[in-house]
Short mmCIF file of C-alpha atoms and ligand atoms in Angstrom, two decimals:
data_model
loop_
_atom_site.label_atom_id
_atom_site.label_comp_id
_atom_site.label_asym_id
_atom_site.label_seq_id
_atom_site.Cartn_x
_atom_site.Cartn_y
_atom_site.Cartn_z
CA MET N 14 -84.88 82.29 -1.66
CA ARG N 15 -85.99 80.31 1.39
CA ASP N 16 -84.85 76.95 2.65
CA GLN N 17 -87.15 74.19 3.89
CA LEU N 18 -87.22 75.79 7.37
CA GLY N 19 -88.29 79.16 5.99
CA ARG N 20 -84.91 80.81 6.52
CA GLN N 21 -84.29 83.54 3.94
CA ILE N 22 -80.99 82.93 2.17
CA ASP N 23 -79.56 86.12 0.68
CA TYR N 24 -75.83 85.84 1.43
CA LEU N 25 -73.25 83.86 -0.52
CA ARG N 26 -69.65 83.43 0.60
CA LEU N 27 -67.35 82.76 -2.33
CA SER N 28 -64.00 81.13 -1.75
CA VAL N 29 -61.76 82.06 -4.66
CA THR N 30 -58.66 80.11 -3.65
CA ASP N 31 -57.40 77.58 -1.10
CA ARG N 32 -53.93 79.13 -1.17
CA CYS N 33 -52.71 81.28 1.67
CA ASN N 34 -49.65 83.32 2.60
CA GLU N 35 -50.15 82.61 6.31
CA ARG N 36 -50.42 79.40 8.29
CA CYS N 37 -52.64 80.29 11.24
CA LEU N 38 -52.27 77.56 13.76
CA TYR N 39 -56.02 76.99 14.21
CA CYS N 40 -56.60 76.90 10.46
CA MET N 41 -53.72 75.26 8.59
CA PRO N 42 -50.91 72.86 9.43
CA PRO N 43 -47.41 74.40 9.12
CA GLU N 44 -46.78 72.70 5.77
CA GLY N 45 -50.03 74.12 4.33
CA VAL N 46 -52.80 72.09 2.72
CA PRO N 47 -52.81 70.22 -0.61
CA LEU N 48 -53.41 72.83 -3.29
CA VAL N 49 -56.30 72.72 -5.69
CA GLY N 50 -55.08 72.25 -9.29
CA HIS N 51 -55.68 75.21 -11.58
CA ASP N 52 -58.22 73.28 -13.67
CA ASP N 53 -60.09 72.25 -10.57
CA LEU N 54 -60.64 75.85 -9.51
CA LEU N 55 -63.73 77.62 -10.79
CA SER N 56 -62.77 80.09 -13.49
CA PHE N 57 -64.02 83.67 -13.16
CA ASP N 58 -66.53 83.02 -15.95
CA GLU N 59 -67.87 80.04 -14.00
CA ILE N 60 -68.11 82.09 -10.80
CA LEU N 61 -69.97 84.84 -12.66
CA THR N 62 -72.39 82.34 -14.22
CA ILE N 63 -73.21 80.90 -10.80
CA VAL N 64 -73.59 84.31 -9.15
CA ARG N 65 -75.93 85.55 -11.91
CA GLU N 66 -78.27 82.61 -11.20
CA ALA N 67 -77.86 83.04 -7.45
CA ALA N 68 -78.71 86.75 -7.68
CA ASP N 69 -81.75 85.93 -9.77
CA LEU N 70 -82.85 83.51 -7.05
CA GLY N 71 -82.42 86.11 -4.30
CA ILE N 72 -78.77 86.36 -3.25
CA ARG N 73 -78.06 90.03 -2.42
CA TYR N 74 -74.73 90.04 -0.59
CA LEU N 75 -71.43 88.43 -1.49
CA ARG N 76 -68.26 87.88 0.48
CA LEU N 77 -65.00 86.92 -1.19
CA THR N 78 -62.84 84.73 0.96
CA GLY N 79 -60.37 81.83 0.77
CA GLY N 80 -57.58 80.83 1.59
CA GLU N 81 -56.33 84.35 1.07
CA PRO N 82 -58.57 85.93 -1.59
CA LEU N 83 -56.06 88.68 -2.44
CA LEU N 84 -53.71 85.99 -3.76
CA ARG N 85 -56.10 85.12 -6.60
CA ARG N 86 -54.89 86.92 -9.71
CA GLY N 87 -57.57 89.14 -11.26
CA ILE N 88 -59.51 89.63 -8.04
CA VAL N 89 -60.05 93.36 -8.75
CA PRO N 90 -61.78 92.84 -12.14
CA LEU N 91 -63.74 89.98 -10.56
CA VAL N 92 -65.08 92.38 -7.92
CA ARG N 93 -66.05 94.84 -10.64
CA GLU N 94 -67.95 92.22 -12.63
CA LEU N 95 -69.67 90.75 -9.59
CA LYS N 96 -70.80 94.20 -8.49
CA ALA N 97 -72.35 94.82 -11.91
CA ILE N 98 -74.65 91.78 -11.61
CA PRO N 99 -78.26 92.94 -11.20
CA GLY N 100 -79.52 92.19 -7.70
CA ILE N 101 -76.13 92.26 -5.97
CA GLU N 102 -76.29 95.02 -3.36
CA GLY N 103 -73.04 94.61 -1.47
CA ILE N 104 -69.67 92.88 -1.68
CA GLY N 105 -67.34 92.30 1.24
CA LEU N 106 -63.98 90.59 1.40
CA THR N 107 -62.35 88.72 4.27
CA THR N 108 -58.58 88.94 4.30
CA ASN N 109 -55.57 88.50 6.53
CA GLY N 110 -54.64 92.02 5.40
CA LEU N 111 -51.06 91.34 4.29
CA LEU N 112 -51.69 92.51 0.70
CA LEU N 113 -54.39 95.04 1.51
CA GLY N 114 -52.06 98.03 1.70
CA ALA N 115 -51.25 97.66 -1.99
CA MET N 116 -54.74 96.73 -3.16
CA ALA N 117 -57.32 98.59 -1.04
CA LYS N 118 -57.68 101.58 -3.34
CA GLU N 119 -58.16 99.49 -6.48
CA LEU N 120 -60.62 97.19 -4.72
CA ALA N 121 -62.68 100.14 -3.52
CA GLY N 122 -62.60 101.58 -7.05
CA ALA N 123 -63.93 98.29 -8.39
CA GLY N 124 -66.95 98.52 -6.10
CA LEU N 125 -65.94 96.58 -2.98
CA ASN N 126 -67.95 97.87 -0.01
CA SER N 127 -66.16 96.46 2.99
CA VAL N 128 -63.27 94.42 4.30
CA ASN N 129 -63.06 92.17 7.32
CA VAL N 130 -59.44 91.94 8.40
CA SER N 131 -58.50 88.96 10.54
CA LEU N 132 -56.31 90.09 13.43
CA ASP N 133 -56.01 88.13 16.65
CA THR N 134 -53.47 90.22 18.54
CA CYS N 135 -51.64 93.56 18.47
CA ASP N 136 -48.43 91.97 19.72
CA ARG N 137 -46.04 91.57 16.78
CA GLU N 138 -44.25 88.53 18.14
CA LEU N 139 -47.45 86.71 19.12
CA TYR N 140 -48.98 87.61 15.74
CA ARG N 141 -46.05 85.89 14.08
CA ARG N 142 -46.47 82.82 16.30
CA ILE N 143 -50.19 82.56 15.60
CA THR N 144 -49.90 83.07 11.83
CA ARG N 145 -46.46 81.43 11.55
CA THR N 146 -45.55 83.77 8.64
CA GLY N 147 -47.44 87.05 9.01
CA ASP N 148 -46.08 90.51 9.77
CA LEU N 149 -48.30 92.70 11.97
CA PRO N 150 -47.13 96.12 10.63
CA GLU N 151 -48.16 95.04 7.10
CA VAL N 152 -51.64 94.22 8.35
CA LEU N 153 -51.95 97.53 10.20
CA ARG N 154 -50.88 99.33 7.02
CA GLY N 155 -53.56 97.39 5.16
CA ILE N 156 -56.20 98.55 7.64
CA GLU N 157 -55.12 102.18 7.25
CA ALA N 158 -55.19 101.87 3.45
CA ALA N 159 -58.69 100.36 3.57
CA LEU N 160 -59.98 103.23 5.73
CA ALA N 161 -58.29 105.78 3.46
CA ALA N 162 -59.94 104.15 0.44
CA GLY N 163 -63.36 104.60 2.05
CA LEU N 164 -64.00 100.91 2.73
CA ALA N 165 -65.99 99.92 5.81
CA VAL N 166 -63.58 98.00 8.04
CA LYS N 167 -64.19 95.28 10.59
CA ILE N 168 -61.56 93.41 12.54
CA ASP N 169 -62.21 89.71 13.13
CA CYS N 170 -60.38 88.38 16.17
CA VAL N 171 -60.50 84.66 16.97
CA VAL N 172 -60.37 84.26 20.74
CA LEU N 173 -57.62 81.86 21.74
CA GLY N 174 -58.09 81.77 25.50
CA ILE N 175 -54.54 82.90 26.32
CA PRO N 176 -53.84 86.06 28.34
CA GLU N 177 -50.94 87.08 26.05
CA GLN N 178 -53.49 87.73 23.31
CA ARG N 179 -54.56 90.89 25.23
CA LEU N 180 -58.00 91.22 23.73
CA THR N 181 -58.33 94.68 25.21
CA ASP N 182 -55.48 95.91 22.92
CA VAL N 183 -57.36 94.59 19.90
CA ALA N 184 -60.55 96.24 21.22
CA ALA N 185 -58.66 99.56 21.46
CA LEU N 186 -58.51 99.68 17.64
CA ALA N 187 -62.18 100.73 17.84
CA LYS N 188 -61.41 103.67 20.13
CA ASP N 189 -60.75 106.51 17.70
CA ARG N 190 -61.82 105.18 14.33
CA PRO N 191 -65.06 103.70 12.99
CA ILE N 192 -63.71 100.16 13.03
CA HIS N 193 -65.98 97.45 14.42
CA VAL N 194 -63.95 94.85 16.29
CA ARG N 195 -65.56 91.41 16.38
CA PHE N 196 -64.58 88.58 18.65
CA ILE N 197 -65.17 85.06 17.39
CA GLU N 198 -65.24 81.81 19.28
CA LEU N 199 -62.66 79.32 18.12
CA MET N 200 -64.49 76.55 16.26
CA PRO N 201 -63.69 72.84 16.15
CA ILE N 202 -62.94 72.94 12.43
CA GLY N 203 -59.66 72.13 10.72
CA GLU N 204 -56.69 72.58 13.05
CA GLY N 205 -59.06 74.36 15.45
CA ARG N 206 -60.31 70.93 16.58
CA ARG N 207 -57.06 70.51 18.47
CA ALA N 208 -57.95 73.31 20.91
CA PHE N 209 -60.88 71.17 22.04
CA CYS N 210 -58.61 68.24 23.02
CA PRO N 211 -57.42 68.58 26.62
CA ASP N 212 -53.94 67.16 25.98
CA ASP N 213 -53.08 68.91 22.73
CA ASP N 214 -50.40 71.59 22.81
CA LEU N 215 -51.81 73.96 20.20
CA LEU N 216 -49.76 77.12 20.89
CA ASP N 217 -49.04 75.86 24.42
CA SER N 218 -52.37 76.64 25.96
CA CYS N 219 -54.89 77.94 23.40
CA ARG N 220 -58.34 76.88 24.45
CA TYR N 221 -61.87 77.61 23.42
CA LEU N 222 -63.20 80.51 25.51
CA PRO N 223 -66.91 81.38 25.39
CA MET N 224 -68.01 84.89 24.39
CA ALA N 225 -69.52 85.66 27.79
CA ALA N 226 -65.99 85.58 29.25
CA VAL N 227 -64.74 87.91 26.49
CA GLN N 228 -67.48 90.44 27.20
CA GLU N 229 -66.52 90.48 30.87
CA THR N 230 -62.89 91.16 29.98
CA LEU N 231 -63.86 94.05 27.70
CA GLU N 232 -66.17 95.57 30.27
CA SER N 233 -63.25 95.69 32.71
CA LEU N 234 -61.46 97.98 30.19
CA CYS N 235 -64.28 99.98 28.65
CA GLY N 236 -67.05 100.00 31.24
CA PRO N 237 -70.54 98.65 30.62
CA LEU N 238 -71.36 97.69 27.04
CA THR N 239 -74.76 98.63 25.71
CA PRO N 240 -76.61 96.75 22.94
CA VAL N 241 -76.54 98.26 19.45
CA THR N 242 -79.90 98.09 17.76
CA ASP N 243 -79.04 99.37 14.25
CA SER N 244 -77.98 96.72 11.78
CA LEU N 245 -74.20 96.63 11.34
CA GLY N 246 -73.92 93.68 9.02
CA PHE N 247 -75.79 90.77 7.58
CA GLY N 248 -74.20 88.10 9.73
CA PRO N 249 -74.54 86.50 13.13
CA ALA N 250 -72.61 89.02 15.28
CA VAL N 251 -74.31 90.64 18.25
CA TYR N 252 -73.01 94.22 18.57
CA ARG N 253 -72.42 96.33 21.68
CA ARG N 254 -71.13 99.84 22.17
CA ALA N 255 -68.81 101.29 24.82
CA GLU N 256 -68.94 104.92 25.94
CA GLY N 257 -66.29 106.97 24.12
CA TYR N 258 -65.51 104.40 21.40
CA ALA N 259 -65.96 105.31 17.73
CA GLY N 260 -66.43 101.68 16.65
CA CYS N 261 -68.54 98.92 18.14
CA PHE N 262 -67.71 95.48 19.43
CA GLY N 263 -69.23 92.40 17.84
CA PHE N 264 -69.52 88.98 19.43
CA ILE N 265 -69.86 85.83 17.36
CA ALA N 266 -70.69 82.97 19.67
CA ALA N 267 -70.77 80.26 17.02
CA VAL N 268 -70.21 77.47 19.53
CA SER N 269 -71.83 78.56 22.81
CA HIS N 270 -74.92 80.22 21.28
CA ARG N 271 -75.41 78.82 17.87
CA PHE N 272 -77.50 81.05 15.63
CA CYS N 273 -78.52 78.47 13.04
CA ASP N 274 -82.20 79.41 13.25
CA ARG N 275 -81.25 82.81 11.73
CA CYS N 276 -78.78 81.41 9.19
CA ASN N 277 -78.96 83.42 5.96
CA ARG N 278 -76.00 82.00 4.04
CA VAL N 279 -74.58 79.41 1.74
CA ARG N 280 -70.97 78.95 0.67
CA LEU N 281 -69.32 78.20 -2.65
CA THR N 282 -65.91 76.56 -2.38
CA SER N 283 -63.13 77.34 -4.84
CA ARG N 284 -63.90 73.98 -6.52
CA GLY N 285 -67.50 74.94 -7.04
CA PHE N 286 -69.21 72.97 -4.28
CA LEU N 287 -72.29 74.76 -2.94
CA LYS N 288 -72.06 74.15 0.79
CA THR N 289 -75.09 74.75 2.93
CA CYS N 290 -73.67 74.36 6.44
CA LEU N 291 -70.22 75.02 7.88
CA GLN N 292 -70.14 71.73 9.74
CA TYR N 293 -71.48 69.27 7.20
CA GLU N 294 -70.53 68.10 3.76
CA ALA N 295 -74.11 68.76 2.62
CA GLY N 296 -74.56 70.58 -0.69
CA GLU N 297 -74.36 70.32 -4.45
CA ASP N 298 -71.50 70.18 -6.94
CA LEU N 299 -72.14 73.18 -9.19
CA ARG N 300 -68.86 72.73 -11.06
CA ALA N 301 -70.12 69.37 -12.32
CA VAL N 302 -73.27 71.10 -13.57
CA LEU N 303 -71.23 73.81 -15.32
CA ARG N 304 -68.90 71.32 -16.96
CA ALA N 305 -71.52 68.78 -18.06
CA GLY N 306 -71.64 70.27 -21.57
CA HIS N 307 -75.24 71.57 -21.40
CA GLU N 308 -76.55 74.31 -23.67
CA PRO N 309 -76.40 77.66 -21.79
CA ALA N 310 -80.15 77.79 -21.09
CA VAL N 311 -80.19 74.18 -19.84
CA CYS N 312 -77.10 74.84 -17.74
CA ARG N 313 -78.80 77.81 -16.06
CA GLN N 314 -81.88 75.71 -15.38
CA ARG N 315 -79.75 72.90 -13.87
CA LEU N 316 -77.91 75.41 -11.68
CA ARG N 317 -81.20 76.70 -10.32
CA GLU N 318 -82.40 73.16 -9.64
CA ALA N 319 -79.14 72.40 -7.84
CA PHE N 320 -79.55 75.55 -5.67
CA GLU N 321 -83.12 74.58 -4.84
CA LYS N 322 -82.16 70.99 -3.99
CA ALA N 323 -79.28 72.17 -1.78
CA LEU N 324 -81.62 74.49 0.13
CA ARG N 325 -84.23 71.75 0.60
CA GLU N 326 -81.52 69.70 2.26
CA LYS N 327 -79.78 72.49 4.23
CA PRO N 328 -79.11 71.13 7.73
CA ALA N 329 -81.16 72.69 10.51
CA ALA N 330 -78.16 73.37 12.75
CA HIS N 331 -74.56 72.53 13.51
CA HIS N 332 -73.59 70.67 16.68
CA PHE N 333 -70.14 72.05 17.48
CA SER N 334 -70.79 71.97 21.19
CA GLU N 335 -71.15 68.65 23.02
CA ASN N 336 -74.36 70.04 24.50
CA ASP N 337 -75.98 70.48 21.10
CA VAL N 338 -78.26 67.70 20.05
CA PRO N 339 -77.66 67.07 16.35
CA ALA N 340 -80.92 67.57 14.50
CA GLY N 341 -82.07 64.36 12.81
CA LYS N 342 -78.79 62.60 13.55
CA ASP N 343 -79.68 59.44 11.66
CA GLU N 344 -80.20 61.32 8.43
CA ALA N 345 -77.52 63.96 9.04
CA PRO N 346 -74.94 64.36 6.28
CA ALA N 347 -71.32 63.46 7.01
CA ASP N 348 -69.27 65.91 9.09
CA GLU N 349 -67.02 68.29 7.16
CA THR N 350 -63.41 67.19 7.22
CA ALA N 351 -61.90 70.14 5.31
CA GLY N 352 -60.36 73.08 7.19
CA MET N 353 -61.51 76.69 7.11
CA SER N 354 -59.06 77.61 4.35
CA ALA N 355 -60.87 75.20 2.02
CA ILE N 356 -64.37 76.08 3.22
CA GLY N 357 -63.83 79.83 3.19
CA GLY N 358 -64.48 80.54 6.89
N1 SAM G 417 -57.40 84.27 4.81
C1 SAM G 417 -58.50 85.11 5.09
C2 SAM G 417 -58.49 85.54 6.54
O1 SAM G 417 -57.77 84.96 7.34
O2 SAM G 417 -59.23 86.46 6.86
C3 SAM G 417 -59.85 84.53 4.73
C4 SAM G 417 -60.08 83.08 4.99
S1 SAM G 417 -60.06 82.60 6.71
C5 SAM G 417 -60.39 80.88 6.59
C6 SAM G 417 -61.61 83.29 7.28
C7 SAM G 417 -61.74 83.41 8.78
O3 SAM G 417 -61.81 82.11 9.35
C8 SAM G 417 -60.59 84.13 9.48
O4 SAM G 417 -61.10 85.23 10.21
C9 SAM G 417 -60.04 83.07 10.41
O5 SAM G 417 -59.55 83.64 11.60
C10 SAM G 417 -61.25 82.20 10.64
N2 SAM G 417 -60.96 80.85 11.13
C11 SAM G 417 -60.14 79.92 10.60
N3 SAM G 417 -60.16 78.77 11.33
C12 SAM G 417 -61.00 79.01 12.37
C13 SAM G 417 -61.45 78.23 13.48
N4 SAM G 417 -61.05 76.98 13.69
N5 SAM G 417 -62.33 78.80 14.34
C14 SAM G 417 -62.78 80.08 14.15
N6 SAM G 417 -62.41 80.86 13.13
C15 SAM G 417 -61.52 80.33 12.24
FE1 SF4 G 418 -54.73 81.74 5.85
FE2 SF4 G 418 -56.93 82.92 6.75
FE3 SF4 G 418 -56.42 80.32 7.35
FE4 SF4 G 418 -54.93 82.23 8.44
S1 SF4 G 418 -57.13 81.94 8.76
S2 SF4 G 418 -54.16 80.32 7.46
S3 SF4 G 418 -54.84 83.73 6.87
S4 SF4 G 418 -56.83 81.14 5.35
#
């Protein structure tokens, strides 16, 4: 499946819920976000119908996300059914890790291949301040359980530009175990926009910090980092290795070095909107197609047409940074107003 710029699209991120048991300050306001009504959410049958068509069109990799995907009841059987769809080669899940300790084994048994655990600091008190509700030891237990269950584990650390975050402590998680630790630039999405306003007090002094600065900090701890050439994922991270570390470091410079020319993904929100770019509202309402009352064969045909239309109109690039020139600004779709918990990150 290729879009109008020839980019091969083989990766679908599925948000299964907008609900979350944390309130990360760059993602959600303290009171949370308005919840999606149960009838507005895609049912599992609807998700499976969409993924079957998507796989037939060329989607090979899925990632379950949210909100917090482990809060969606029935997530384990959903993984099992998704994995059984012909064409699907791998399923990952992005989680805050709070419920992973209890669920990792079952998820692995259902066919999940990997988990990305979001973890911005190894300091328990700061973790609580960043997530407003989370408990670091629970997350660390979740990581251990995932490794014990045989899941590939990555840590995703959003860089907040504050020294207390001690990125080198997070990096140390890659020292003795095959965990890849990835550092991600804070993006001007949802509450994260506030970190780009000079007079906002988001966690006192959180600020966007470019990846080049993060690499320098890591090199001061681990020595020179060397590029990793083997493929460690199907996403935009650039990986480097440090002497004596079992895991690698990944750098996701979404803002300072956008990688839109290599974009391989589309997103499906929990309400069934097929979203073709993180920054724009561009896409197609697949839930409307599913609920239009078509015969099954017509419904499948309409879903395929909606996928194809969405890809024809997939924006060329985001323009998160002021320096980016928006491509075709006059015709550009409206900017996304939803936060990451609704989009699926
Ligand atoms: N709740 C799960 C979790 O936290 O891993 C999955 C959903 S969360 C929206 C997915 C990812 O988006 C997390 O790694 C989170 O840190 C990241 N995220 C949320 N808001 C962000 C922002 N403004 N900039 C960069 N990353 C963000
Ligand atoms: Fe929840 Fe994930 Fe957003 Fe944090 S980043 S509030 S864990 S959805």
